[in-house]
């Protein structure tokens, strides 16, 4: 057993090359759909002043109260704990919108981000302490059509990744702050005399953030809630109309949904529209992604009142669904050709040949060690290459090279100068064009 000090910390994992194939594919779908809809990429720091999260997400939410990774310098004169690793993107992006006066840009500002988030959660299946999200935000304009269009972008991404049919869109409208305040009062009143039946945590929540009781997993709380006032009773007519219009637009766009009056989401900043994509098979609340409208957030962070709507998706959970559904992500890391050689002269020629093949877009490996040709061929097999070029002492003398089809087990000898065009022909122009750097790296995957 390895020393536990030298393993990944609890709740973290290495993204191994086989998983990067999926991650790359997801990012590609995200970028593709983002560009189609005019979203621009933004990166915010992985850590922010912790006040951004405490104020934005809410001091009494699980994410802030229990899961925030607080960081600071132990070397500072007075050890500080001023910062926190981002548990999500929205608060940081809104901070950035204000800091860079993006209200001066044409509105709405549509932004997307891809990267790691951190929550000091209890690790379990699909729940990590470091995980990847992609995140979309529309800030600066409010209209039900924006909520619906944004959900449509998300559903298109999930469809591109071939997991949409495993999920259902749950949607609700939780009204505006006054509605929720009135509901919270009513809920507190309802629980007068019943508090002692509530589990301790929920008793505390009743005081700090009563709405959180609605998604409590505690049996006792759930039973007590059956006769309690419902949030829907307090949602104002404006919000109801807004909700109906969002649903109408979703229908117009052909996005199926399930109305779910119990969906509140665990963050304080939401107003009106909230939604999540749930795993259909488990029926459990194992969300792949979720979001909603946050019209009060920018003001909370010191900006002027500015509406916003956004969502985030967990990439590890998407990878899990893709694997469960047997979906293969295209692997561009496949090695096309292996160059094997023997002797100092052959080695020099091969060095040049390998470099030229790579420039042309052929994925090329070469064993430039001193192993025998036979062991180099075995290596080529293990790399699962389609073709091999062999250059031994004899071939150097004759100025030829051997091209071997590894799957067919056939080979032919040809003049050395013909090797490059022959390989290019075999790999095919379509494949090569994908890999070659053109016009400022256009054909290469971005991070
Ligand atoms: P949330 O805003 O908390 O609903 O998070 C949005 C999405 O991020 C969720 O639907 C998950 O897919 C993903 N997510 C949130 N927390 C975690 C976690 N601890 N580990 C992995 N994925 C997570």
XYZ file of C-alpha atoms in Angstrom, residues 15-332:
318
model
C -7.780 13.271 -15.304
C -5.951 10.529 -17.160
C -5.417 10.613 -20.930
C -8.366 8.237 -21.503
C -10.666 10.684 -19.689
C -9.222 13.702 -21.464
C -10.636 12.284 -24.662
C -14.096 12.876 -23.150
C -13.186 16.216 -21.578
C -11.853 17.507 -24.909
C -15.006 16.380 -26.674
C -17.252 18.088 -24.114
C -15.261 21.327 -24.374
C -15.559 21.165 -28.134
C -19.346 20.835 -27.984
C -19.494 23.692 -25.464
C -17.352 26.032 -27.580
C -19.258 25.135 -30.725
C -22.680 25.892 -29.226
C -21.370 28.979 -27.398
C -20.035 30.501 -30.612
C -23.230 29.761 -32.506
C -25.126 31.787 -29.929
C -22.626 34.645 -29.535
C -21.231 33.782 -26.095
C -17.642 34.894 -25.433
C -15.154 32.983 -23.312
C -14.049 34.377 -19.954
C -11.621 33.040 -17.350
C -11.776 34.365 -13.829
C -9.242 33.510 -11.111
C -9.561 30.179 -9.363
C -9.682 32.094 -6.113
C -11.420 35.318 -5.170
C -11.881 37.358 -2.018
C -14.078 35.055 0.013
C -16.566 37.892 0.552
C -17.576 37.553 -3.105
C -18.914 34.084 -2.385
C -20.204 34.845 1.105
C -22.175 37.800 -0.174
C -23.091 36.475 -3.569
C -23.948 32.843 -2.918
C -25.114 33.460 0.650
C -23.373 32.983 3.991
C -25.853 30.316 5.107
C -25.762 28.114 2.046
C -24.019 24.727 2.246
C -21.555 25.827 -0.423
C -20.303 28.724 1.686
C -20.990 27.578 5.222
C -19.593 24.075 4.919
C -17.821 23.640 1.615
C -15.764 26.734 0.949
C -12.039 26.058 0.539
C -10.634 29.033 2.400
C -7.078 29.895 1.400
C -4.572 32.513 2.358
C -0.933 32.897 3.116
C 0.474 31.377 6.294
C 3.576 33.491 5.594
C 1.856 36.840 5.770
C 2.730 38.875 8.843
C -0.671 38.034 10.196
C -1.684 34.694 8.662
C -4.600 35.615 6.405
C -7.623 33.701 5.234
C -8.944 36.322 2.909
C -9.488 34.153 -0.129
C -11.470 31.124 -1.179
C -11.211 28.756 -4.128
C -14.183 29.278 -6.409
C -17.008 26.809 -5.682
C -18.771 27.962 -8.879
C -18.372 30.590 -11.597
C -21.346 32.933 -11.390
C -20.241 35.125 -8.474
C -16.753 35.632 -9.968
C -18.127 36.424 -13.428
C -20.522 38.986 -11.975
C -17.624 40.515 -10.027
C -15.761 40.750 -13.322
C -18.759 42.307 -15.109
C -18.768 45.088 -12.533
C -14.984 45.478 -12.306
C -14.598 45.843 -16.077
C -17.653 48.051 -16.529
C -19.194 45.581 -18.935
C -22.452 47.499 -18.579
C -20.884 49.835 -21.169
C -20.865 47.015 -23.737
C -23.899 46.214 -25.883
C -26.310 44.326 -23.614
C -26.829 41.565 -22.827
C -23.282 40.396 -22.270
C -23.108 36.670 -22.976
C -20.194 34.866 -21.384
C -19.070 31.288 -20.897
C -16.327 29.650 -18.849
C -14.784 26.199 -18.530
C -12.635 25.170 -15.600
C -12.182 23.685 -12.166
C -14.300 24.406 -9.122
C -13.695 23.411 -5.519
C -16.067 22.377 -2.760
C -15.102 20.772 0.517
C -17.945 18.320 0.103
C -18.199 14.785 1.490
C -16.865 12.817 -1.489
C -19.159 10.200 -2.984
C -20.183 9.026 -6.424
C -20.290 12.056 -8.717
C -19.362 14.399 -5.875
C -15.770 15.598 -5.682
C -13.786 18.308 -3.975
C -12.233 19.417 -7.240
C -14.342 19.079 -10.362
C -14.875 20.722 -13.743
C -17.766 22.863 -14.795
C -18.772 24.670 -17.908
C -20.834 27.737 -17.221
C -22.955 30.154 -19.284
C -24.207 33.586 -18.231
C -26.376 36.273 -19.860
C -26.069 39.566 -17.999
C -27.651 42.974 -18.525
C -31.043 42.264 -20.071
C -34.123 40.454 -18.844
C -36.651 38.659 -20.972
C -38.261 35.220 -20.712
C -36.947 34.471 -24.191
C -33.373 34.695 -22.848
C -34.099 32.096 -20.143
C -35.612 29.777 -22.756
C -32.843 30.333 -25.302
C -30.185 29.640 -22.712
C -31.843 26.372 -21.662
C -32.056 25.497 -25.352
C -28.285 25.985 -25.714
C -27.758 23.636 -22.758
C -30.124 21.052 -24.181
C -28.305 21.246 -27.533
C -24.970 20.598 -25.830
C -26.405 17.605 -23.964
C -27.898 16.344 -27.238
C -24.551 16.779 -29.043
C -22.966 14.682 -26.303
C -25.745 12.101 -26.808
C -26.943 12.062 -23.217
C -30.011 14.284 -23.446
C -32.376 11.291 -23.539
C -31.025 10.133 -20.172
C -32.060 13.414 -18.524
C -35.150 15.470 -17.738
C -35.352 19.216 -17.439
C -36.916 20.220 -14.109
C -38.068 23.821 -13.949
C -39.657 26.131 -11.405
C -40.145 29.794 -10.604
C -39.286 30.750 -7.022
C -40.532 34.324 -7.277
C -38.726 37.455 -6.184
C -37.111 38.260 -2.831
C -40.280 39.718 -1.255
C -42.251 36.588 -2.194
C -39.670 34.386 -0.566
C -39.492 36.595 2.499
C -43.247 36.320 2.977
C -43.060 32.574 2.452
C -40.211 32.273 4.955
C -42.277 34.121 7.563
C -45.238 31.853 6.910
C -43.041 28.797 7.165
C -41.557 29.942 10.466
C -45.026 30.579 11.766
C -46.195 27.159 10.656
C -43.346 25.525 12.520
C -44.048 27.346 15.799
C -44.608 24.563 18.317
C -43.325 21.958 15.855
C -39.617 22.854 15.943
C -38.750 20.100 18.360
C -39.826 17.510 15.768
C -37.332 18.920 13.297
C -33.824 17.430 13.069
C -31.275 19.815 14.561
C -29.822 20.950 11.240
C -33.228 21.822 9.816
C -34.189 23.630 13.039
C -31.184 25.846 12.480
C -32.023 26.289 8.814
C -35.531 27.380 9.698
C -33.948 30.429 11.297
C -31.124 31.131 8.828
C -32.497 30.059 5.415
C -35.987 28.555 5.682
C -36.207 27.877 1.948
C -33.549 25.235 2.343
C -36.036 23.092 4.243
C -37.812 22.458 0.955
C -35.020 20.291 -0.394
C -34.237 18.666 2.972
C -33.538 14.953 2.742
C -34.685 14.392 6.361
C -37.753 12.154 6.627
C -39.196 14.044 9.640
C -38.896 17.371 7.867
C -40.511 16.007 4.733
C -43.475 14.667 6.684
C -43.941 17.974 8.512
C -43.739 19.884 5.236
C -46.729 18.035 3.786
C -49.202 20.436 5.429
C -46.955 23.485 5.388
C -47.572 26.532 3.221
C -46.007 26.153 -0.212
C -43.737 28.593 -1.968
C -46.053 28.571 -4.979
C -48.736 30.228 -2.821
C -46.470 33.230 -2.346
C -45.071 33.652 -5.835
C -46.459 36.884 -7.284
C -48.524 37.232 -10.454
C -45.630 38.842 -12.334
C -43.453 35.826 -11.704
C -46.264 33.442 -12.636
C -46.720 35.212 -15.944
C -42.970 35.260 -16.498
C -42.827 31.529 -15.796
C -45.702 30.737 -18.145
C -43.956 32.688 -20.901
C -40.635 30.872 -20.360
C -42.502 27.554 -20.637
C -44.295 28.707 -23.770
C -40.980 29.646 -25.390
C -39.448 26.322 -24.360
C -42.310 24.564 -26.106
C -41.756 26.754 -29.126
C -38.117 25.657 -29.162
C -39.066 21.993 -28.717
C -37.421 21.631 -25.297
C -39.377 19.191 -23.080
C -39.597 19.995 -19.359
C -41.184 18.873 -16.099
C -42.610 21.559 -13.842
C -41.280 20.970 -10.336
C -42.652 23.167 -7.547
C -40.142 21.654 -5.097
C -37.074 22.815 -7.007
C -35.425 25.699 -5.126
C -31.650 25.204 -5.649
C -29.209 25.664 -2.807
C -27.907 29.143 -3.584
C -29.353 32.389 -2.263
C -28.935 34.484 -5.368
C -31.679 32.990 -7.501
C -34.862 34.842 -8.391
C -37.753 33.545 -10.498
C -36.562 30.924 -13.021
C -34.617 27.934 -11.647
C -33.905 24.704 -13.514
C -31.855 21.524 -13.385
C -31.228 18.579 -15.671
C -31.796 15.407 -13.622
C -30.796 11.854 -14.233
C -33.923 10.185 -15.564
C -32.921 6.628 -14.724
C -32.323 7.070 -11.013
C -35.220 9.416 -10.406
C -32.904 10.783 -7.729
C -31.872 14.394 -7.585
C -28.553 13.729 -9.180
C -28.253 16.799 -11.340
C -25.922 17.069 -14.303
C -26.413 20.792 -14.487
C -28.553 23.591 -13.236
C -29.027 27.299 -13.079
C -31.454 30.140 -12.985
C -32.061 33.843 -12.900
C -30.191 36.074 -10.446
C -31.519 39.600 -10.866
C -30.306 40.839 -7.471
C -26.775 39.441 -7.489
C -24.868 42.211 -9.265
C -26.304 44.800 -6.895
C -25.317 42.595 -3.923
C -21.767 42.669 -5.231
C -21.713 46.458 -5.416
C -22.901 47.032 -8.993
C -26.039 48.811 -10.131
C -29.209 46.698 -10.417
C -28.577 44.388 -13.377
C -30.487 41.242 -14.342
C -28.742 37.968 -15.127
C -29.417 34.338 -15.908
C -26.992 31.420 -16.074
C -26.291 27.740 -15.636
C -23.418 25.396 -14.871
C -22.847 21.746 -15.708
C -20.587 19.232 -14.004
C -18.243 17.719 -16.585
C -17.335 14.611 -14.561
C -21.034 13.760 -14.326
C -21.385 14.173 -18.086
C -18.394 11.881 -18.659
C -20.044 9.321 -16.366
C -23.272 9.474 -18.385
C -21.427 9.190 -21.674
C -19.591 6.108 -20.462
C -22.785 4.568 -19.047
C -24.493 5.126 -22.391
C -21.562 3.513 -24.201
C -20.723 6.695 -26.078
C -17.200 6.882 -27.402
C -15.591 10.255 -27.730
C -13.441 10.603 -30.848
C -9.810 10.092 -29.930
C -7.510 12.406 -31.816
